[in-house]
Amino acid sequence: MSTLSYADDDARWQAMQARDPEADNAFVYAVRTTGIYGRPSCCVRLPKRENVEFFPDEAAAQAAGYRPSHRLGIDRSASAIRRGALVALACRLIETSDTPPSLDELARQAGMSSFHFHRLFKAETGLTPKSYGDAQRARKLRGSLADAPSVTQAVYDAGFNSSSRFYEHSSKLLGMPPGRYRSGGEQTQIRFAVAQCSLGALLVAQSERGVCAITLGDDPDELVRKLQDQFPKAELLGGDAAFEQLVAQVVGFIETPALGLNLPLDIRGTAFQERVWRALCEIPAGTTVTYSELAQRIGSPAAVRAVASACAANRIAVAIPCHRVIRRDGDLTGYRWGIDRKKQLLQRESQQREEG
């Protein structure tokens, strides 16, 4: 049943009487005589109709002066556990099915309408069921391309119903044509250069689409080896004078964040990861956000863990500033290139923001 099914107060009152759990995502009710609000399915004792008013969400009820019922807090915890279990079960089904299950099939398994299951899945994971399925198929494809007897066989093994449908999106899924990915980046040119900065060794790499890696470390050779491991058959070219200027831009930004950094990026990730990475680029230098705040910014407040995973998967340091995300308690945990580097970057940005 959609939200439109609860569009008038008569329908909402009927949902309360039926203690309809699907209505919990559509509205809350408040009782004038007690000053509290709750969810339709949480109604233990039905109040008188003339004492009830309805609000689209909890924020609206609180703005009107109502406070949450004690029962609501208990039900929230139990409901969160149920929601997490339902979505986890759906994820396992998507991951293990040879053919991606339809939205109707997933909703039927969860005992929900397609509308509400779709909304629940996106709220919990940050992705629609279809996007999650696409990401899983892309992961399977990347894993099987090297060993399958042909690209076509790998395409079908990964769950794509037709090769033509796959090739429409292959560059987005793999970052390059599938034949090149299968051969370790063969016929792909990647320019790179290694430099030194105050944070240690720095490697910058650029494909024909834009900057595809900015990595930091202690050993320059190790940074190059990791790039070679990622694309063992790509043609790795030392940067020319123009490329050296790009590297100098990155070094300059690390030393003086106030200069800013505006580079064409070759972002390769799932739909959800790309949403997170683009949101990271909107965080001003000298400021930080928590993982939960970042989840809210991309419209998926429940997907905090998925946001943290997307930050950890980022391979383009400083240009995609995942160092500006911290835990709620202020802890600087979770930085691919080391907590000390994250601390230095944040201190430098904060100092220059104050001076500016």
Tab-separated table of C-alpha atoms in Angstrom:
chain	number	residue	atom	x	y	z
A	1	MET	CA	0.000	0.000	0.000
A	2	SER	CA	1.440	3.398	-0.933
A	3	THR	CA	1.552	6.599	1.086
A	4	LEU	CA	-1.353	7.835	-1.031
A	5	SER	CA	-3.484	5.154	0.627
A	6	TYR	CA	-3.216	7.162	3.857
A	7	ALA	CA	-3.854	10.521	2.187
A	8	ASP	CA	-6.852	11.495	4.374
A	9	ASP	CA	-7.553	11.292	8.081
A	10	ASP	CA	-10.284	8.661	7.687
A	11	ALA	CA	-7.812	6.271	6.040
A	12	ARG	CA	-5.227	7.004	8.728
A	13	TRP	CA	-7.730	6.327	11.497
A	14	GLN	CA	-8.620	3.011	9.868
A	15	ALA	CA	-4.908	2.120	9.738
A	16	MET	CA	-4.643	2.890	13.448
A	17	GLN	CA	-7.617	0.668	14.206
A	18	ALA	CA	-6.046	-2.136	12.186
A	19	ARG	CA	-2.610	-1.433	13.721
A	20	ASP	CA	-1.254	-1.521	10.170
A	21	PRO	CA	2.589	-1.830	10.231
A	22	GLU	CA	2.912	-0.451	6.680
A	23	ALA	CA	1.354	2.795	7.894
A	24	ASP	CA	4.346	3.326	10.206
A	25	ASN	CA	6.330	4.696	7.265
A	26	ALA	CA	3.518	7.013	6.159
A	27	PHE	CA	2.526	9.074	9.229
A	28	VAL	CA	2.436	9.364	13.019
A	29	TYR	CA	-0.540	10.077	15.244
A	30	ALA	CA	-0.675	12.394	18.281
A	31	VAL	CA	-3.107	12.491	21.225
A	32	ARG	CA	-4.117	15.957	22.385
A	33	THR	CA	-5.073	14.876	25.915
A	34	THR	CA	-1.707	13.231	26.670
A	35	GLY	CA	0.635	15.353	24.528
A	36	ILE	CA	2.400	12.316	23.073
A	37	TYR	CA	2.760	10.864	19.579
A	38	GLY	CA	3.388	7.356	18.270
A	39	ARG	CA	3.232	5.114	15.230
A	40	PRO	CA	-0.032	3.541	14.006
A	41	SER	CA	0.987	-0.045	14.727
A	42	CYS	CA	2.208	0.898	18.230
A	43	CYS	CA	-1.242	1.897	19.415
A	44	VAL	CA	-1.734	-0.305	22.508
A	45	ARG	CA	-4.938	1.380	23.644
A	46	LEU	CA	-6.967	3.178	21.001
A	47	PRO	CA	-7.600	6.838	21.982
A	48	LYS	CA	-10.821	8.645	21.220
A	49	ARG	CA	-11.008	9.813	17.622
A	50	GLU	CA	-11.725	13.426	18.545
A	51	ASN	CA	-8.449	13.584	20.507
A	52	VAL	CA	-6.260	12.380	17.631
A	53	GLU	CA	-4.457	14.391	14.991
A	54	PHE	CA	-2.041	13.179	12.326
A	55	PHE	CA	1.386	14.335	11.132
A	56	PRO	CA	3.526	13.229	8.157
A	57	ASP	CA	6.520	12.425	10.381
A	58	GLU	CA	7.986	12.705	13.876
A	59	ALA	CA	9.635	16.064	13.198
A	60	ALA	CA	6.255	17.620	12.392
A	61	ALA	CA	4.714	16.171	15.559
A	62	GLN	CA	7.568	17.494	17.689
A	63	ALA	CA	7.300	20.920	16.053
A	64	ALA	CA	3.649	20.968	17.139
A	65	GLY	CA	4.715	20.413	20.739
A	66	TYR	CA	4.204	16.662	21.112
A	67	ARG	CA	6.738	14.311	22.692
A	68	PRO	CA	7.406	10.673	21.724
A	69	SER	CA	5.680	7.968	23.725
A	70	HIS	CA	7.746	5.655	25.905
A	71	ARG	CA	6.540	2.760	23.817
A	72	LEU	CA	7.851	4.392	20.644
A	73	GLY	CA	11.456	4.141	21.829
A	74	ILE	CA	11.053	0.429	22.566
A	75	ASP	CA	9.348	-0.189	19.254
A	76	ARG	CA	12.032	1.763	17.395
A	77	SER	CA	14.727	-0.637	18.615
A	78	ALA	CA	12.697	-3.741	17.844
A	79	SER	CA	11.664	-2.323	14.491
A	80	ALA	CA	15.265	-1.468	13.600
A	81	ILE	CA	16.316	-5.057	14.295
A	82	ARG	CA	13.468	-6.404	12.162
A	83	ARG	CA	14.264	-4.004	9.323
A	84	GLY	CA	17.939	-4.905	9.388
A	85	ALA	CA	17.168	-8.633	9.318
A	86	LEU	CA	14.743	-8.268	6.398
A	87	VAL	CA	17.202	-6.238	4.343
A	88	ALA	CA	20.117	-8.564	5.184
A	89	LEU	CA	18.029	-11.532	3.990
A	90	ALA	CA	17.178	-9.694	0.768
A	91	CYS	CA	20.859	-8.855	0.199
A	92	ARG	CA	21.833	-12.515	0.592
A	93	LEU	CA	19.136	-13.509	-1.897
A	94	ILE	CA	20.359	-10.948	-4.429
A	95	GLU	CA	23.978	-12.058	-3.978
A	96	THR	CA	23.305	-15.789	-4.360
A	97	SER	CA	20.672	-15.802	-7.126
A	98	ASP	CA	21.768	-16.683	-10.660
A	99	THR	CA	19.073	-14.348	-12.000
A	100	PRO	CA	18.466	-11.083	-10.100
A	101	PRO	CA	15.179	-11.404	-8.162
A	102	SER	CA	12.509	-8.837	-9.004
A	103	LEU	CA	11.346	-6.164	-6.584
A	104	ASP	CA	8.021	-7.993	-6.217
A	105	GLU	CA	9.816	-11.221	-5.283
A	106	LEU	CA	11.953	-9.501	-2.663
A	107	ALA	CA	8.956	-7.650	-1.219
A	108	ARG	CA	6.907	-10.853	-1.070
A	109	GLN	CA	9.687	-12.585	0.854
A	110	ALA	CA	9.744	-9.676	3.330
A	111	GLY	CA	5.956	-9.712	3.681
A	112	MET	CA	5.677	-6.098	2.541
A	113	SER	CA	4.312	-4.160	-0.396
A	114	SER	CA	6.792	-3.395	-3.174
A	115	PHE	CA	6.528	0.329	-2.436
A	116	HIS	CA	7.440	0.038	1.237
A	117	PHE	CA	10.110	-2.621	0.719
A	118	HIS	CA	11.802	-0.448	-1.912
A	119	ARG	CA	11.849	2.494	0.494
A	120	LEU	CA	13.065	0.347	3.402
A	121	PHE	CA	15.887	-1.212	1.372
A	122	LYS	CA	17.116	2.176	0.157
A	123	ALA	CA	16.962	3.672	3.667
A	124	GLU	CA	19.015	0.802	5.122
A	125	THR	CA	21.619	0.368	2.371
A	126	GLY	CA	21.625	3.687	0.513
A	127	LEU	CA	20.871	1.811	-2.733
A	128	THR	CA	17.746	0.603	-4.460
A	129	PRO	CA	17.448	-3.206	-4.772
A	130	LYS	CA	18.227	-2.866	-8.497
A	131	SER	CA	21.356	-0.780	-7.884
A	132	TYR	CA	22.519	-3.246	-5.240
A	133	GLY	CA	21.981	-6.090	-7.695
A	134	ASP	CA	23.908	-4.224	-10.408
A	135	ALA	CA	26.809	-3.648	-8.008
A	136	GLN	CA	26.884	-7.341	-7.080
A	137	ARG	CA	26.885	-8.403	-10.723
A	138	ALA	CA	29.705	-5.968	-11.446
A	139	ARG	CA	31.684	-7.436	-8.541
A	140	LYS	CA	31.108	-10.986	-9.832
A	141	LEU	CA	32.088	-9.904	-13.310
A	142	ARG	CA	35.352	-8.321	-12.186
A	143	GLY	CA	36.159	-11.508	-10.308
A	144	SER	CA	35.396	-13.863	-13.200
A	145	LEU	CA	36.773	-11.957	-16.199
A	146	ALA	CA	40.308	-13.161	-15.607
A	147	ASP	CA	39.402	-16.876	-15.449
A	148	ALA	CA	36.369	-17.284	-17.725
A	149	PRO	CA	37.052	-18.766	-21.197
A	150	SER	CA	35.540	-15.658	-22.813
A	151	VAL	CA	34.116	-12.254	-21.948
A	152	THR	CA	30.683	-13.491	-23.068
A	153	GLN	CA	30.820	-16.432	-20.643
A	154	ALA	CA	31.864	-14.121	-17.792
A	155	VAL	CA	28.962	-11.809	-18.636
A	156	TYR	CA	26.405	-14.607	-18.340
A	157	ASP	CA	28.091	-16.114	-15.262
A	158	ALA	CA	27.727	-12.736	-13.549
A	159	GLY	CA	23.946	-12.785	-14.077
A	160	PHE	CA	23.498	-10.515	-17.086
A	161	ASN	CA	20.591	-11.741	-19.205
A	162	SER	CA	22.104	-10.547	-22.469
A	163	SER	CA	25.520	-9.435	-23.598
A	164	SER	CA	24.069	-6.420	-25.404
A	165	ARG	CA	22.557	-5.109	-22.158
A	166	PHE	CA	25.899	-5.562	-20.408
A	167	TYR	CA	27.909	-3.755	-23.085
A	168	GLU	CA	25.623	-0.723	-22.787
A	169	HIS	CA	27.006	-0.150	-19.278
A	170	SER	CA	30.366	-1.965	-19.361
A	171	SER	CA	32.607	1.096	-19.178
A	172	LYS	CA	30.731	2.418	-16.157
A	173	LEU	CA	30.912	-0.966	-14.404
A	174	LEU	CA	34.589	-1.615	-15.126
A	175	GLY	CA	36.071	1.802	-15.877
A	176	MET	CA	37.145	0.594	-19.343
A	177	PRO	CA	35.974	-1.787	-22.100
A	178	PRO	CA	35.631	-5.362	-20.736
A	179	GLY	CA	38.271	-6.764	-23.063
A	180	ARG	CA	40.832	-4.360	-21.683
A	181	TYR	CA	39.829	-5.052	-18.077
A	182	ARG	CA	40.030	-8.815	-18.690
A	183	SER	CA	43.586	-8.427	-19.977
A	184	GLY	CA	44.678	-6.353	-17.003
A	185	GLY	CA	44.286	-2.995	-18.662
A	186	GLU	CA	45.912	-3.967	-21.965
A	187	GLN	CA	45.804	-1.149	-24.556
A	188	THR	CA	45.085	1.301	-21.749
A	189	GLN	CA	47.488	4.151	-21.128
A	190	ILE	CA	47.888	5.433	-17.590
A	191	ARG	CA	50.237	8.312	-16.944
A	192	PHE	CA	51.724	8.539	-13.490
A	193	ALA	CA	54.376	10.299	-11.484
A	194	VAL	CA	55.775	10.005	-7.983
A	195	ALA	CA	56.713	12.997	-5.872
A	196	GLN	CA	57.534	13.859	-2.287
A	197	CYS	CA	55.466	16.066	-0.010
A	198	SER	CA	55.303	16.760	3.709
A	199	LEU	CA	53.091	13.672	4.132
A	200	GLY	CA	55.623	11.331	2.502
A	201	ALA	CA	55.597	9.732	-0.931
A	202	LEU	CA	52.822	10.718	-3.336
A	203	LEU	CA	51.669	8.987	-6.528
A	204	VAL	CA	49.295	10.590	-9.009
A	205	ALA	CA	47.887	8.554	-11.913
A	206	GLN	CA	45.642	9.659	-14.774
A	207	SER	CA	43.694	7.671	-17.370
A	208	GLU	CA	42.175	9.136	-20.501
A	209	ARG	CA	39.079	9.966	-18.398
A	210	GLY	CA	40.832	11.844	-15.600
A	211	VAL	CA	42.779	11.358	-12.375
A	212	CYS	CA	42.187	7.740	-11.300
A	213	ALA	CA	44.508	7.529	-8.284
A	214	ILE	CA	46.185	9.758	-5.734
A	215	THR	CA	47.930	7.615	-3.131
A	216	LEU	CA	50.141	8.375	-0.158
A	217	GLY	CA	52.721	6.222	1.601
A	218	ASP	CA	56.224	5.856	2.950
A	219	ASP	CA	57.745	3.905	0.049
A	220	PRO	CA	57.489	5.331	-3.505
A	221	ASP	CA	58.265	1.927	-5.063
A	222	GLU	CA	55.404	0.313	-3.163
A	223	LEU	CA	52.965	2.919	-4.504
A	224	VAL	CA	54.061	2.131	-8.069
A	225	ARG	CA	53.832	-1.634	-7.465
A	226	LYS	CA	50.249	-1.279	-6.233
A	227	LEU	CA	49.348	0.656	-9.389
A	228	GLN	CA	50.975	-2.075	-11.500
A	229	ASP	CA	49.088	-4.775	-9.587
A	230	GLN	CA	45.802	-3.051	-10.341
A	231	PHE	CA	46.500	-2.843	-14.085
A	232	PRO	CA	49.294	-5.367	-14.803
A	233	LYS	CA	49.018	-5.059	-18.603
A	234	ALA	CA	48.269	-1.361	-18.888
A	235	GLU	CA	50.861	0.851	-20.504
A	236	LEU	CA	52.182	2.892	-17.598
A	237	LEU	CA	53.794	6.062	-18.849
A	238	GLY	CA	55.964	8.467	-16.936
A	239	GLY	CA	54.384	11.886	-16.774
A	240	ASP	CA	55.503	14.576	-19.194
A	241	ALA	CA	55.955	18.258	-18.361
A	242	ALA	CA	52.216	18.918	-18.480
A	243	PHE	CA	51.570	15.994	-16.148
A	244	GLU	CA	54.251	17.188	-13.760
A	245	GLN	CA	52.284	20.424	-13.466
A	246	LEU	CA	49.228	18.425	-12.394
A	247	VAL	CA	51.295	16.641	-9.747
A	248	ALA	CA	52.582	19.997	-8.564
A	249	GLN	CA	48.974	21.102	-8.151
A	250	VAL	CA	48.284	18.152	-5.866
A	251	VAL	CA	51.438	18.781	-3.829
A	252	GLY	CA	50.546	22.473	-3.568
A	253	PHE	CA	47.070	21.633	-2.311
A	254	ILE	CA	48.434	19.263	0.343
A	255	GLU	CA	50.827	21.927	1.604
A	256	THR	CA	48.384	24.836	1.238
A	257	PRO	CA	44.751	23.612	1.213
A	258	ALA	CA	43.467	27.166	0.762
A	259	LEU	CA	44.664	26.987	-2.868
A	260	GLY	CA	41.873	24.542	-3.654
A	261	LEU	CA	42.005	21.648	-6.083
A	262	ASN	CA	39.859	21.257	-9.193
A	263	LEU	CA	40.840	18.238	-11.269
A	264	PRO	CA	38.973	16.026	-13.757
A	265	LEU	CA	38.422	12.733	-11.900
A	266	ASP	CA	38.029	9.199	-13.200
A	267	ILE	CA	35.718	7.941	-10.450
A	268	ARG	CA	35.127	4.197	-10.569
A	269	GLY	CA	32.732	2.788	-8.015
A	270	THR	CA	29.228	1.575	-7.359
A	271	ALA	CA	26.329	3.994	-7.680
A	272	PHE	CA	26.269	4.388	-3.900
A	273	GLN	CA	30.021	4.930	-3.605
A	274	GLU	CA	29.884	7.625	-6.261
A	275	ARG	CA	27.090	9.408	-4.366
A	276	VAL	CA	29.239	9.392	-1.237
A	277	TRP	CA	32.376	10.540	-3.068
A	278	ARG	CA	30.558	13.418	-4.755
A	279	ALA	CA	29.144	14.497	-1.389
A	280	LEU	CA	32.666	14.410	0.062
A	281	CYS	CA	33.799	16.887	-2.588
A	282	GLU	CA	31.197	19.356	-1.288
A	283	ILE	CA	32.676	19.487	2.246
A	284	PRO	CA	34.625	22.778	2.547
A	285	ALA	CA	38.282	22.662	3.564
A	286	GLY	CA	38.709	23.316	7.278
A	287	THR	CA	35.416	21.667	8.233
A	288	THR	CA	34.462	18.117	9.126
A	289	VAL	CA	31.300	16.038	9.154
A	290	THR	CA	30.450	12.797	10.912
A	291	TYR	CA	29.624	9.598	9.066
A	292	SER	CA	25.991	9.941	10.136
A	293	GLU	CA	25.861	13.547	8.883
A	294	LEU	CA	27.297	12.452	5.545
A	295	ALA	CA	24.672	9.696	5.323
A	296	GLN	CA	21.962	12.312	5.868
A	297	ARG	CA	23.453	14.550	3.177
A	298	ILE	CA	23.096	11.846	0.536
A	299	GLY	CA	19.534	11.098	1.644
A	300	SER	CA	20.287	7.727	3.292
A	301	PRO	CA	20.436	8.429	7.050
A	302	ALA	CA	20.332	4.746	7.994
A	303	ALA	CA	23.267	3.779	5.772
A	304	VAL	CA	26.064	4.971	8.092
A	305	ARG	CA	28.124	1.779	7.797
A	306	ALA	CA	27.805	1.779	4.019
A	307	VAL	CA	28.991	5.413	3.974
A	308	ALA	CA	32.029	4.486	6.088
A	309	SER	CA	32.818	1.621	3.684
A	310	ALA	CA	32.557	3.957	0.692
A	311	CYS	CA	34.995	6.370	2.346
A	312	ALA	CA	37.413	3.513	2.966
A	313	ALA	CA	37.158	2.410	-0.690
A	314	ASN	CA	38.204	5.835	-2.016
A	315	ARG	CA	41.483	5.664	-3.968
A	316	ILE	CA	41.788	9.356	-4.784
A	317	ALA	CA	43.244	11.016	-1.680
A	318	VAL	CA	42.701	14.742	-0.988
A	319	ALA	CA	40.846	15.376	-4.271
A	320	ILE	CA	38.000	13.295	-2.806
A	321	PRO	CA	38.496	14.475	0.790
A	322	CYS	CA	37.454	11.473	2.865
A	323	HIS	CA	39.854	12.786	5.530
A	324	ARG	CA	37.165	15.353	6.432
A	325	VAL	CA	34.856	12.670	7.844
A	326	ILE	CA	35.178	11.790	11.532
A	327	ARG	CA	33.327	9.711	14.073
A	328	ARG	CA	30.612	11.234	16.223
A	329	ASP	CA	32.952	11.281	19.240
A	330	GLY	CA	35.594	13.187	17.249
A	331	ASP	CA	37.829	10.149	16.711
A	332	LEU	CA	39.860	10.265	13.487
A	333	THR	CA	39.634	6.539	12.824
A	334	GLY	CA	39.354	5.151	9.322
A	335	TYR	CA	41.834	6.591	6.809
A	336	ARG	CA	43.404	4.446	4.081
A	337	TRP	CA	46.680	6.387	4.190
A	338	GLY	CA	47.127	6.528	7.955
A	339	ILE	CA	45.613	8.405	10.888
A	340	ASP	CA	48.684	10.645	11.278
A	341	ARG	CA	48.275	11.931	7.717
A	342	LYS	CA	44.570	12.526	8.291
A	343	LYS	CA	45.374	14.494	11.436
A	344	GLN	CA	47.958	16.626	9.640
A	345	LEU	CA	45.592	17.385	6.761
A	346	LEU	CA	42.793	18.464	9.091
A	347	GLN	CA	45.085	20.586	11.266
A	348	ARG	CA	46.528	22.311	8.193
A	349	GLU	CA	43.086	23.015	6.735
A	350	SER	CA	41.690	24.278	10.027
A	351	GLN	CA	44.638	26.580	10.617
A	352	GLN	CA	44.452	28.104	7.147
A	353	ARG	CA	40.689	28.549	7.453
A	354	GLU	CA	41.184	30.514	10.685
A	355	GLU	CA	43.953	32.614	9.144
A	356	GLY	CA	41.846	33.285	6.038
